[in-house]
Coordinates of C-alpha atoms in Angstrom, one line a residue:
Chain A
M1 CA 32.8 30.7 -23.7
D2 CA 35.8 32.6 -22.7
N3 CA 36.9 32.7 -26.2
E4 CA 33.5 34.1 -27.2
L5 CA 33.9 36.8 -24.7
F6 CA 37.1 37.8 -26.1
M7 CA 35.9 37.5 -29.6
N8 CA 33.2 39.9 -28.8
T9 CA 35.6 42.2 -27.3
E10 CA 37.8 41.9 -30.2
L11 CA 35.4 42.4 -33.0
P12 CA 33.9 45.7 -32.4
P13 CA 37.2 47.5 -32.1
P14 CA 38.4 46.0 -35.4
S15 CA 35.3 47.1 -37.1
E16 CA 35.7 50.5 -35.7
M17 CA 39.2 50.4 -36.6
A18 CA 38.3 49.8 -40.1
M19 CA 36.1 52.8 -40.0
H20 CA 38.3 55.1 -38.2
F21 CA 41.6 54.0 -39.2
E22 CA 44.2 56.6 -39.3
Q23 CA 47.8 56.8 -39.2
P24 CA 49.3 54.2 -36.9
S25 CA 51.0 55.5 -33.9
S26 CA 53.9 54.1 -32.4
S27 CA 52.4 50.7 -32.5
S28 CA 55.6 48.9 -31.8
A29 CA 55.9 50.7 -28.6
M30 CA 52.6 49.2 -27.6
L31 CA 54.1 45.9 -27.1
N32 CA 56.5 47.3 -24.7
W33 CA 55.1 46.6 -21.4
G34 CA 57.2 49.1 -19.8
L35 CA 55.7 51.8 -21.9
M36 CA 52.4 50.6 -21.1
D37 CA 52.7 51.2 -17.5
P38 CA 53.3 54.8 -17.5
N39 CA 50.5 55.1 -19.9
L40 CA 48.3 53.2 -17.6
A41 CA 49.2 55.4 -14.8
R42 CA 48.3 58.3 -16.8
N43 CA 45.0 57.0 -17.8
S44 CA 41.9 58.2 -16.3
P45 CA 39.4 55.8 -14.8
P46 CA 38.0 53.6 -17.4
Q47 CA 34.4 54.6 -16.9
D48 CA 34.6 57.2 -19.4
C49 CA 32.6 56.3 -22.4
F50 CA 33.5 59.5 -24.0
M51 CA 37.1 58.7 -24.1
W52 CA 36.3 55.9 -26.4
E53 CA 35.1 58.2 -29.1
K54 CA 37.8 60.7 -28.6
S55 CA 40.6 58.3 -28.7
T56 CA 39.3 55.9 -31.1
E57 CA 41.7 56.8 -33.8
Q58 CA 44.6 56.2 -31.7
Q59 CA 43.2 53.1 -30.3
Q60 CA 42.4 51.7 -33.6
S61 CA 46.0 51.8 -34.5
I62 CA 46.9 50.4 -31.2
F63 CA 44.5 47.7 -31.6
D64 CA 45.7 46.9 -34.9
S65 CA 49.2 46.6 -33.8
A66 CA 48.4 44.7 -30.8
L67 CA 46.3 42.2 -32.6
S68 CA 48.8 41.7 -35.3
S69 CA 51.4 41.2 -32.7
L70 CA 49.3 38.7 -31.0
V71 CA 48.5 36.9 -34.1
S72 CA 51.9 36.9 -35.5
S73 CA 53.9 35.5 -32.7
P74 CA 53.7 34.5 -29.2
T75 CA 55.0 37.5 -27.5
P76 CA 57.8 37.6 -25.1
S77 CA 55.3 38.6 -22.6
N78 CA 54.3 35.0 -22.6
S79 CA 57.0 34.3 -20.2
N80 CA 55.3 36.5 -17.8
F81 CA 52.2 34.4 -17.9
S82 CA 53.6 31.4 -16.3
G83 CA 50.6 30.6 -14.2
G84 CA 47.1 29.5 -15.0
G85 CA 45.8 26.7 -17.2
G86 CA 46.7 26.4 -20.8
D87 CA 43.4 27.6 -22.0
G88 CA 43.3 30.7 -19.9
F89 CA 46.8 31.4 -20.9
I90 CA 46.0 32.5 -24.4
I91 CA 43.0 34.4 -23.2
R92 CA 44.9 36.2 -20.6
E93 CA 47.4 37.1 -23.2
L94 CA 44.7 38.6 -25.3
I95 CA 43.2 40.4 -22.5
G96 CA 46.5 41.7 -21.5
K97 CA 47.3 43.0 -24.9
L98 CA 43.9 44.5 -25.3
G99 CA 44.0 46.0 -21.9
I100 CA 47.3 47.6 -22.5
I101 CA 46.1 49.0 -25.7
G102 CA 43.1 50.4 -24.1
N103 CA 45.1 51.9 -21.3
T104 CA 47.4 53.7 -23.5
S105 CA 44.8 55.4 -25.3
G106 CA 42.9 56.5 -22.3
D107 CA 39.8 54.7 -21.8
I108 CA 38.7 52.9 -24.9
Y109 CA 36.6 50.6 -23.1
G110 CA 34.3 52.9 -21.5
A111 CA 31.7 51.8 -24.0
P112 CA 29.1 49.8 -22.3
M113 CA 29.2 46.8 -24.5
N114 CA 31.2 43.7 -24.4
G115 CA 34.0 45.9 -24.3
N116 CA 33.4 46.2 -20.6
V117 CA 35.3 43.1 -20.2
S118 CA 38.0 44.4 -22.3
R119 CA 38.0 47.5 -20.3
S120 CA 38.7 45.7 -17.3
A121 CA 41.1 43.6 -19.2
S122 CA 42.8 46.6 -20.4
C123 CA 43.8 47.8 -17.1
Y124 CA 45.0 44.5 -16.0
A125 CA 47.6 43.4 -18.3
T126 CA 49.9 42.7 -15.5
P127 CA 47.9 41.4 -12.6
M128 CA 46.1 38.7 -14.5
S129 CA 48.7 36.1 -14.2
S130 CA 49.8 33.9 -11.4
P131 CA 51.8 34.8 -8.4
P132 CA 55.2 34.6 -9.9
P133 CA 54.4 37.1 -12.5
M134 CA 52.9 39.2 -9.8
M135 CA 56.2 39.4 -8.2
N136 CA 57.5 40.8 -11.3
R137 CA 54.9 43.3 -11.5
T138 CA 54.8 44.6 -8.1
A139 CA 56.4 47.7 -9.3
P140 CA 53.9 48.4 -12.1
L141 CA 51.1 47.3 -9.9
T142 CA 51.9 49.9 -7.4
E143 CA 51.1 52.3 -10.0
F144 CA 47.6 50.9 -10.2
S145 CA 47.0 51.7 -6.7
G146 CA 46.4 55.2 -7.7
D147 CA 43.4 54.1 -9.6
P148 CA 40.9 52.4 -7.3
G149 CA 39.0 51.4 -10.4
F150 CA 41.9 49.4 -11.5
A151 CA 41.8 47.3 -8.5
E152 CA 38.2 46.5 -9.2
R153 CA 38.8 45.6 -12.7
A154 CA 41.8 43.7 -11.9
A155 CA 39.9 41.5 -9.6
K156 CA 37.2 41.0 -12.2
F157 CA 39.7 40.4 -14.9
S158 CA 41.3 37.9 -12.9
C159 CA 38.3 35.8 -13.0
F160 CA 38.0 36.3 -16.6
G161 CA 41.5 35.3 -17.1
S162 CA 40.9 32.0 -15.5
R163 CA 39.4 29.1 -17.3
S164 CA 35.9 29.4 -16.2
F165 CA 33.9 32.5 -15.9
N166 CA 31.9 31.3 -13.0
G167 CA 31.4 33.9 -10.5
R168 CA 33.1 37.0 -10.2
T169 CA 35.3 38.5 -7.6
N170 CA 34.0 41.2 -5.6
S171 CA 37.4 42.7 -6.0
G172 CA 37.0 42.4 -2.3
I173 CA 39.9 40.4 -1.4
P174 CA 39.7 39.3 2.1
V175 CA 36.4 37.6 2.0
N176 CA 36.6 34.6 4.1
N177 CA 33.9 32.1 3.8
G178 CA 36.0 29.1 4.3
K179 CA 34.2 27.4 1.4
I180 CA 36.0 26.1 -1.5
V181 CA 34.3 26.0 -4.7
N182 CA 34.9 22.9 -6.7
S183 CA 35.1 24.4 -10.1
G184 CA 38.5 25.0 -11.3
K185 CA 39.0 28.5 -10.0
L186 CA 42.4 28.1 -8.9
T187 CA 43.7 30.2 -11.7
R188 CA 41.4 32.9 -10.6
V189 CA 42.4 32.5 -7.1
S190 CA 46.0 32.8 -8.1
S191 CA 45.3 36.1 -9.6
T192 CA 43.9 37.6 -6.5
P193 CA 47.3 38.1 -4.9
A194 CA 47.7 40.8 -7.5
L195 CA 44.8 42.6 -6.1
K196 CA 45.9 42.1 -2.6
A197 CA 49.2 43.4 -3.6
L198 CA 47.4 46.5 -4.5
A199 CA 45.6 46.9 -1.3
S200 CA 48.2 45.5 0.9
P201 CA 51.2 44.0 -0.6
M202 CA 51.8 41.8 2.3
I203 CA 48.9 39.5 1.7
P204 CA 50.1 36.0 1.4
A205 CA 48.9 34.0 -1.6
G206 CA 47.7 31.3 0.6
D207 CA 44.9 33.3 2.0
S208 CA 43.3 33.9 -1.3
P209 CA 42.2 30.4 -2.2
P210 CA 39.8 29.8 0.6
K211 CA 38.5 33.3 0.5
L212 CA 38.0 33.8 -3.1
P213 CA 36.2 30.6 -3.8
G214 CA 34.0 31.2 -0.9
E215 CA 33.3 34.5 -2.2
F216 CA 32.6 33.2 -5.5
S217 CA 30.3 30.6 -4.1
R218 CA 28.6 33.3 -2.1
K219 CA 28.4 35.5 -5.1
R220 CA 27.0 32.7 -7.1
K221 CA 24.4 31.9 -4.5
S222 CA 23.4 35.5 -4.3
V223 CA 23.1 35.6 -7.9
S224 CA 21.1 32.5 -8.0
K225 CA 18.7 33.8 -5.4
G226 CA 18.1 36.9 -7.3
K227 CA 19.3 37.1 -10.8
S228 CA 21.8 39.7 -11.5
K229 CA 21.3 41.5 -8.4
D230 CA 23.8 44.0 -7.2
N231 CA 25.3 42.8 -4.1
P232 CA 27.1 45.3 -2.0
L233 CA 30.7 44.2 -1.9
P234 CA 31.8 43.0 1.4
V235 CA 35.2 44.5 0.9
A236 CA 35.6 48.1 1.4
S237 CA 37.6 48.6 -1.6
P238 CA 36.3 51.5 -3.5
S239 CA 35.0 50.5 -6.8
P240 CA 33.1 52.1 -9.5
S241 CA 29.8 50.5 -9.1
F242 CA 29.0 51.1 -12.7
S243 CA 31.7 49.0 -14.0
K244 CA 31.1 46.4 -11.5
T245 CA 27.5 46.0 -12.1
A246 CA 28.0 46.1 -15.8
E247 CA 30.5 43.4 -15.5
R248 CA 28.4 41.4 -13.2
K249 CA 25.6 41.6 -15.5
E250 CA 27.7 40.5 -18.2
V251 CA 29.1 37.7 -16.3
S252 CA 25.7 36.6 -15.3
E253 CA 24.8 36.7 -18.9
E254 CA 27.9 34.8 -19.8
K255 CA 27.2 32.2 -17.2
G256 CA 27.4 28.7 -18.6
G257 CA 24.5 26.5 -19.1
K258 CA 25.4 24.4 -16.2
R259 CA 25.3 27.1 -13.7
R260 CA 22.1 28.4 -15.2
R261 CA 20.5 25.1 -14.9
E262 CA 21.6 24.8 -11.4
D263 CA 20.4 28.1 -10.6
E264 CA 17.1 27.4 -12.2
G265 CA 16.8 24.3 -10.3
E266 CA 17.6 26.1 -7.1
E267 CA 15.3 28.9 -8.0
E268 CA 12.6 26.6 -8.7
E269 CA 12.9 25.2 -5.3
G270 CA 13.1 28.7 -3.9
N271 CA 10.0 29.6 -5.7
N272 CA 8.3 26.8 -4.2
K273 CA 9.0 27.7 -0.7
G274 CA 12.4 26.3 -0.2
G275 CA 14.3 23.6 -1.9
N276 CA 12.7 20.6 -0.5
D277 CA 12.3 17.5 -2.4
T278 CA 10.1 15.8 0.0
K279 CA 6.6 14.8 -0.8
P280 CA 4.0 17.6 -0.7
P281 CA 2.4 17.8 2.7
E282 CA -1.3 18.1 2.8
P283 CA -2.3 20.6 5.3
P284 CA -5.9 20.4 6.6
K285 CA -7.1 23.1 4.3
D286 CA -9.3 23.3 1.3
Y287 CA -6.4 23.5 -1.0
I288 CA -3.8 21.0 -1.1
H289 CA -0.5 22.7 -1.2
V290 CA 2.0 20.9 -3.4
R291 CA 5.6 21.5 -3.6
A292 CA 7.3 20.9 -6.8
R293 CA 10.2 18.6 -6.5
R294 CA 13.6 19.3 -7.6
G295 CA 14.2 18.9 -11.2
Q296 CA 10.5 18.6 -12.1
A297 CA 8.3 20.9 -13.9
T298 CA 6.3 23.4 -12.0
D299 CA 3.5 23.6 -14.5
S300 CA 0.2 23.7 -12.8
H301 CA -1.0 20.8 -14.9
S302 CA 1.9 18.6 -14.1
L303 CA 1.5 19.4 -10.4
A304 CA -2.1 18.5 -10.4
E305 CA -1.2 15.4 -12.4
R306 CA 1.3 14.4 -9.8
V307 CA -1.1 14.9 -7.0
R308 CA -3.6 12.8 -8.8
R309 CA -1.2 10.1 -9.4
E310 CA -0.2 10.0 -5.8
K311 CA -3.8 9.7 -4.7
I312 CA -4.3 6.9 -7.0
G313 CA -1.2 5.2 -5.7
E314 CA -2.4 5.6 -2.2
R315 CA -5.6 3.9 -3.0
M316 CA -3.9 1.2 -4.9
K317 CA -2.0 0.4 -1.7
L318 CA -5.3 0.2 0.1
L319 CA -6.7 -2.1 -2.4
Q320 CA -3.6 -4.2 -2.3
D321 CA -4.3 -5.0 1.3
L322 CA -7.8 -6.0 0.5
V323 CA -7.3 -8.2 -2.4
P324 CA -5.6 -11.4 -1.4
G325 CA -2.5 -12.4 -3.2
C326 CA -1.8 -8.9 -4.6
N327 CA 1.5 -8.4 -2.8
K328 CA 3.6 -10.1 -5.4
V329 CA 2.1 -8.2 -8.2
T330 CA 3.6 -4.8 -8.8
G331 CA 2.6 -2.2 -11.2
K332 CA -0.6 -0.4 -11.6
A333 CA -1.9 -2.3 -14.6
L334 CA -1.4 -5.7 -13.1
M335 CA -2.8 -4.7 -9.8
L336 CA -5.9 -3.3 -11.4
D337 CA -6.3 -6.5 -13.3
E338 CA -6.0 -8.4 -10.1
I339 CA -8.6 -6.2 -8.5
I340 CA -11.0 -6.6 -11.3
N341 CA -10.6 -10.3 -11.3
Y342 CA -11.3 -10.3 -7.6
V343 CA -14.4 -8.2 -7.9
Q344 CA -15.7 -10.4 -10.7
S345 CA -15.0 -13.5 -8.6
L346 CA -16.9 -12.1 -5.7
Q347 CA -19.9 -11.2 -7.8
R348 CA -19.9 -14.7 -9.3
Q349 CA -19.8 -16.1 -5.9
V350 CA -22.8 -14.1 -4.9
E351 CA -24.7 -15.3 -7.9
F352 CA -23.7 -18.9 -7.2
L353 CA -24.7 -18.7 -3.7
S354 CA -28.0 -17.2 -4.5
M355 CA -28.6 -20.0 -6.9
K356 CA -27.9 -22.4 -4.2
L357 CA -30.2 -20.6 -1.9
S358 CA -32.9 -20.7 -4.4
S359 CA -32.5 -24.4 -4.9
V360 CA -33.0 -25.0 -1.2
N361 CA -36.3 -26.2 -0.3
D362 CA -38.7 -23.4 -0.3
T363 CA -40.4 -24.2 2.9
R364 CA -37.2 -25.2 4.5
L365 CA -35.7 -21.9 3.6
E366 CA -38.6 -20.0 4.8
F367 CA -38.8 -22.0 7.9
N368 CA -35.2 -21.6 8.6
V369 CA -35.1 -18.0 7.8
D370 CA -37.8 -17.4 10.3
A371 CA -36.1 -19.6 12.7
L372 CA -32.9 -17.9 12.3
V373 CA -34.3 -14.5 12.8
S374 CA -36.3 -15.6 15.7
K375 CA -33.4 -17.3 17.2
D376 CA -31.7 -14.1 17.2
A377 CA -34.6 -12.6 18.9
M378 CA -34.5 -15.4 21.5
I379 CA -30.9 -15.3 22.1
S380 CA -30.8 -12.8 24.7
S381 CA -33.3 -14.8 26.7
S382 CA -31.6 -16.5 29.6
G383 CA -34.4 -18.2 31.3
S384 CA -36.8 -20.8 30.5
R385 CA -39.6 -18.4 30.9
V386 CA -38.9 -17.1 27.5
H387 CA -38.5 -20.5 26.3
E388 CA -41.9 -21.4 27.4
S389 CA -43.4 -18.4 26.0
G390 CA -41.5 -19.1 22.9
L391 CA -42.9 -22.5 22.8
Q392 CA -46.3 -21.1 23.0
L393 CA -45.5 -18.8 20.3
E394 CA -44.3 -21.6 18.2
S395 CA -47.4 -23.5 18.5
L396 CA -49.4 -20.5 17.8
S397 CA -47.4 -19.5 14.9
H398 CA -47.8 -22.8 13.2
H399 CA -51.5 -22.6 13.6
N400 CA -51.8 -19.0 12.7
Y401 CA -49.4 -18.6 10.1
N402 CA -51.4 -15.8 8.6
N403 CA -52.7 -14.5 11.8
N404 CA -50.2 -11.8 12.3
S405 CA -52.0 -9.8 14.8
Q406 CA -52.3 -12.3 17.5
L407 CA -48.8 -13.5 17.2
H408 CA -47.7 -10.0 16.9
T409 CA -48.9 -9.2 20.3
N410 CA -47.3 -12.3 21.7
V411 CA -44.2 -11.5 20.1
S412 CA -44.2 -8.0 21.2
S413 CA -44.6 -9.1 24.7
N414 CA -41.8 -11.5 24.1
N415 CA -39.8 -8.7 22.7
M416 CA -40.0 -6.8 25.9
M417 CA -38.5 -9.7 27.7
L418 CA -35.8 -10.0 25.2
H419 CA -35.0 -6.5 25.0
S420 CA -31.5 -6.5 26.0
P421 CA -29.1 -6.5 23.0
M422 CA -27.5 -9.8 22.8
K423 CA -23.8 -10.1 22.4
S424 CA -23.1 -13.7 23.2
L425 CA -25.0 -16.8 22.4
E426 CA -25.8 -19.7 24.5
P427 CA -25.9 -23.0 22.6
S428 CA -28.7 -24.3 24.8
A429 CA -30.7 -21.2 24.3
L430 CA -30.0 -21.4 20.7
A431 CA -31.2 -24.9 20.6
R432 CA -34.4 -24.0 22.4
G433 CA -34.8 -20.8 20.6
F434 CA -34.6 -22.4 17.3
T435 CA -37.8 -24.2 17.9
H436 CA -39.7 -21.0 18.2
L437 CA -41.1 -19.8 15.0
P438 CA -42.9 -16.6 15.0
T439 CA -44.2 -15.3 11.8
L440 CA -42.3 -13.5 9.2
T441 CA -43.5 -10.1 10.1
Q442 CA -42.6 -10.5 13.7
F443 CA -39.2 -11.4 12.6
T444 CA -38.4 -8.0 11.3
D445 CA -39.7 -6.4 14.4
T446 CA -37.7 -8.4 16.7
I447 CA -34.6 -8.5 14.7
S448 CA -34.5 -4.8 14.3
Q449 CA -34.0 -4.5 18.0
Y450 CA -31.1 -6.7 18.3
Q451 CA -27.7 -6.9 17.1
M452 CA -27.2 -9.8 14.8
F453 CA -25.0 -12.7 15.4
S454 CA -21.6 -13.3 14.1
E455 CA -20.7 -15.8 11.6
E456 CA -19.8 -18.5 14.0
D457 CA -22.9 -17.8 15.9
L458 CA -24.9 -18.0 12.8
Q459 CA -23.4 -21.3 11.9
S460 CA -24.0 -22.6 15.3
I461 CA -27.5 -21.4 15.1
V462 CA -28.1 -22.9 11.8
G463 CA -26.4 -26.1 12.9
M464 CA -28.5 -26.3 15.9
G465 CA -31.5 -25.5 14.1
V466 CA -30.9 -28.1 11.5
A467 CA -30.0 -30.6 14.1
H468 CA -33.1 -30.0 16.0
N469 CA -35.3 -29.1 13.2
P470 CA -36.8 -32.5 12.2
N471 CA -37.8 -33.1 15.8
H472 CA -39.4 -29.9 16.2
E473 CA -40.8 -29.9 12.9
S474 CA -42.5 -33.2 13.6
Q475 CA -43.5 -31.9 16.9
S476 CA -44.9 -28.8 15.5
Q477 CA -46.7 -30.8 12.8
N478 CA -48.0 -33.0 15.5
M479 CA -49.1 -30.1 17.3
K480 CA -50.7 -28.8 14.3
I481 CA -52.5 -32.0 13.8
E482 CA -53.6 -32.1 17.3
L483 CA -54.9 -28.7 17.3
Chain B
M1 CA -6.6 -2.5 10.1
A2 CA -8.7 -1.2 12.9
S3 CA -5.8 0.4 14.7
A4 CA -4.3 2.1 11.6
Y5 CA -5.5 5.5 10.9
N6 CA -6.9 5.4 7.4
P7 CA -7.9 8.7 5.9
I8 CA -9.8 6.9 3.3
Y9 CA -12.8 5.6 5.3
T10 CA -13.8 2.2 4.1
D11 CA -15.1 0.4 7.2
V12 CA -18.0 -1.8 6.8
P13 CA -20.3 -3.1 9.5
E14 CA -20.1 -6.5 11.0
K15 CA -21.5 -9.6 9.4
D16 CA -24.5 -9.6 11.5
V17 CA -25.8 -6.4 10.0
F18 CA -25.4 -7.9 6.6
A19 CA -27.1 -11.1 7.7
L20 CA -29.9 -9.1 9.2
H21 CA -30.5 -7.2 6.1
F22 CA -30.2 -10.1 3.9
L23 CA -32.7 -12.1 5.9
Q24 CA -35.0 -9.2 6.0
T25 CA -34.9 -8.9 2.3
L26 CA -35.4 -12.5 1.9
S27 CA -38.4 -12.5 4.1
N28 CA -39.8 -9.7 2.2
L29 CA -39.3 -11.7 -0.9
R30 CA -41.1 -14.6 0.7
T31 CA -44.0 -12.5 1.7
Q32 CA -44.3 -11.3 -1.8
N33 CA -44.2 -14.7 -3.3
S34 CA -45.0 -17.1 -0.7
F35 CA -48.6 -17.5 -1.1
S36 CA -48.6 -17.4 -4.8
S37 CA -48.0 -20.7 -6.3
P38 CA -44.3 -21.3 -6.7
D39 CA -44.5 -21.7 -10.4
N40 CA -41.6 -19.4 -10.8
K41 CA -38.8 -20.7 -12.8
T42 CA -35.6 -21.3 -11.1
S43 CA -33.9 -18.5 -12.9
D44 CA -36.5 -16.0 -11.7
R45 CA -36.0 -17.1 -8.2
V46 CA -32.3 -17.0 -8.6
K47 CA -32.5 -13.5 -10.0
K48 CA -34.7 -12.4 -7.2
I49 CA -32.5 -13.8 -4.6
K50 CA -29.5 -12.3 -6.2
K51 CA -31.2 -8.9 -6.3
A52 CA -32.2 -9.3 -2.7
A53 CA -28.7 -10.1 -1.8
Y54 CA -27.3 -7.0 -3.5
V55 CA -30.0 -4.7 -2.2
S56 CA -29.6 -6.0 1.3
M57 CA -25.9 -5.5 1.0
A58 CA -26.3 -2.0 -0.2
R59 CA -28.5 -1.3 2.7
A60 CA -26.3 -2.9 5.2
A61 CA -23.3 -1.0 4.1
G62 CA -24.7 2.4 4.6
A63 CA -27.1 2.9 1.8
T64 CA -26.7 6.5 1.0
N65 CA -23.1 7.0 2.1
R66 CA -21.6 5.3 -0.8
L67 CA -22.0 5.9 -4.4
W68 CA -22.2 2.3 -5.4
S69 CA -24.8 1.5 -2.9
R70 CA -26.9 4.4 -3.9
S71 CA -26.7 3.5 -7.6
L72 CA -27.5 -0.1 -6.8
L73 CA -30.6 0.8 -4.9
H74 CA -31.6 3.2 -7.6
Q75 CA -31.3 0.5 -10.2
A76 CA -33.2 -2.0 -8.1
A77 CA -36.0 0.5 -7.5
K78 CA -36.2 1.4 -11.1
R79 CA -36.6 -2.2 -12.0
N80 CA -39.3 -2.7 -9.5
N81 CA -40.9 0.5 -10.6
K82 CA -41.0 1.3 -7.0
N83 CA -40.8 4.8 -5.8
V84 CA -37.2 5.5 -5.2
R85 CA -36.8 6.5 -1.7
F86 CA -33.3 8.0 -2.0
L87 CA -34.1 10.4 -4.7
R88 CA -31.0 12.4 -4.5
R89 CA -29.9 14.1 -7.6
K90 CA -26.2 13.6 -7.5
R91 CA -24.3 15.6 -9.9
R92 CA -23.0 13.4 -12.6
V93 CA -19.6 14.0 -13.9
T94 CA -19.9 14.4 -17.6
W95 CA -17.6 12.6 -19.9
L96 CA -16.0 15.8 -20.9
M97 CA -15.1 16.7 -17.4
R98 CA -13.8 13.3 -16.8
R99 CA -11.7 13.4 -19.8
R100 CA -10.2 16.6 -18.7
S101 CA -9.5 15.4 -15.3
N102 CA -8.3 12.0 -16.1
R103 CA -5.5 12.7 -18.4
G104 CA -3.7 9.7 -17.0
D105 CA -1.9 6.8 -18.4
P106 CA -3.7 4.9 -21.0
I107 CA -2.8 1.7 -19.2
E108 CA -4.6 2.5 -16.0
D109 CA -7.5 4.1 -17.9
V110 CA -8.3 0.9 -19.7
A111 CA -8.3 -1.0 -16.4
A112 CA -10.3 1.8 -14.8
E113 CA -12.9 1.5 -17.5
R114 CA -13.3 -2.2 -16.7
L115 CA -13.6 -1.5 -13.1
R116 CA -16.2 1.1 -13.7
N117 CA -18.3 -1.4 -15.5
L118 CA -18.0 -3.8 -12.6
V119 CA -18.7 -1.5 -9.7
P120 CA -22.2 -0.1 -9.7
G121 CA -22.3 3.6 -10.1
G122 CA -18.8 3.8 -11.3
G123 CA -19.5 5.5 -14.5
G124 CA -19.4 9.0 -13.1
M125 CA -16.4 8.8 -10.9
E126 CA -12.9 9.9 -11.1
T127 CA -10.3 7.2 -10.9
S128 CA -9.2 7.9 -7.4
K129 CA -12.8 8.0 -6.2
L130 CA -13.5 4.9 -8.1
M131 CA -10.8 3.1 -6.3
E132 CA -12.1 4.2 -2.9
E133 CA -15.5 2.9 -3.9
T134 CA -14.0 -0.3 -5.1
A135 CA -12.3 -0.9 -1.8
H136 CA -15.5 -0.5 0.1
Y137 CA -17.4 -2.5 -2.4
I138 CA -15.0 -5.4 -2.1
K139 CA -15.3 -5.4 1.6
C140 CA -19.1 -5.4 1.5
L141 CA -19.1 -8.1 -1.2
S142 CA -16.9 -10.4 0.8
M143 CA -19.1 -9.9 3.8
Q144 CA -22.2 -10.7 1.9
V145 CA -20.6 -13.7 0.4
K146 CA -19.7 -15.0 3.9
V147 CA -23.2 -14.5 5.1
M148 CA -24.7 -16.3 2.2
Q149 CA -22.3 -19.1 2.5
C150 CA -23.2 -19.6 6.1
L151 CA -26.8 -19.6 5.2
V152 CA -26.4 -22.1 2.5
D153 CA -24.3 -24.3 4.6
G154 CA -26.8 -24.2 7.4
L155 CA -29.8 -24.7 5.2
S156 CA -28.5 -27.3 2.9
P157 CA -30.0 -30.7 3.4
K158 CA -27.9 -32.7 5.7

């Protein structure tokens, strides 16, 4: 990535050089750093795009020579670049060479292209290296102080000079966030003393590491929040905003895929009301607000899909509680199979039981059905009064099975007595009540008024009824016969 | 589960309600057939009783509140050629709509299809709604089974 940058910077000039090549100037002198410095001092601020065109001819030659020198041999200036990683070393070299070339000719790199970088690079042949070289360069650096733009560019270039291009310096040196960015920015950090030397030569190198990375991180964050936004520099160093923004934009463009992805991830969260990878809350509104989770697509379809899947998962849990023996099974498909089996088994059970019911003796069933229902009606009765009336009813009912009206009246009177909703059953009452057998129609009337019995009650009722049934049956039959 | 707050409402009434309804239905059945000669074949009786069971279950569980109960009653009424009391035109989700909304896994779709065939009225439901209905249906079914079991136990010859 770094190399690309420099490749870009390198290429246009050579092409132009090819076009505008003229007599080479004192190219050899270009390599002389000492010569460079006065040239730098003389140079106007590098914002001038026009300089580029004016001085192209000279610069072409300078470029040519510089490039050739670079290519041919490791220059003696290498010794100056003792700091920094091995990768950045070469780059810094290149930048330095280019920068010097640019400076000598005025401002070649005013052109707002990739040459921006080189523009900055041009000015900062010296300050791009580590502290030790800085020491050497304090003298030439002081010359830079005349040009505030140089300080800016130096700061920026320092970051270019380092291995990674992540973040940029504000050229504001004393930014103190206390954060230390993890990426290998030490090389960059090391270059800041140069800037500090510009502003105040007494800045210790130790201060820069915590400040710069923090700044970088801050910068990065700010960039991530809003892409390629111009942040006002926290440092009061006067800087040509033009160059800065241009460079920042460039750097933002140059940013690696990782950073980009990170930013996108953060931005995604930011877009979705804050990076929160918790589940989407469901406020009590018509619309269900969903938050996209980190690292997931924010497509509306996928969001809806996720909501749907969560709903289904919720219901699956509910069903899991219902269906016995589903706890061991995991996975939607198996769970659903279990549920289906359970439903099928329940339905088969219903069918089986209905078969059984139908096989029960018809009269017995009817009888018992009536009895059961009536028992329920009688249950709330507490006294024998009801019992007696029930007995009367029973006899009557057997005689007048079809005579609904008469019994109906009886039952209705009975109903009034038994009006209170029954909650508990008395076995004795049950036993007695079971004998009373109003007609079917009366059943429904009575039953509707009462709460029905629970299972145990039902069983007890039935049990009692069955137990007492033959006696009463015979009794009733006898009564029938008698009457 | 009474204490837990369940946003998905799947409570069913107590057994006695089921029993009541079932017995009522049975008695209705009796009144319809009792005085005619019981020449009915066993299968007919079985079918009738079964239908009575389902209908009573649907009624007991809140007839119109649930999709499955409504469709059950609707089916039953249609078979009897009775006038359907709950003639509510519910908007049926067309296949196309369902396809659009149910772009889910094929795995769960297959199982969901089977479930739809089982649960009455499940043909026009989305999967999540279907599962709600299934939960309620399971509860009601189990309740009905219990009631019927009690009845059978009580009425079986000693």
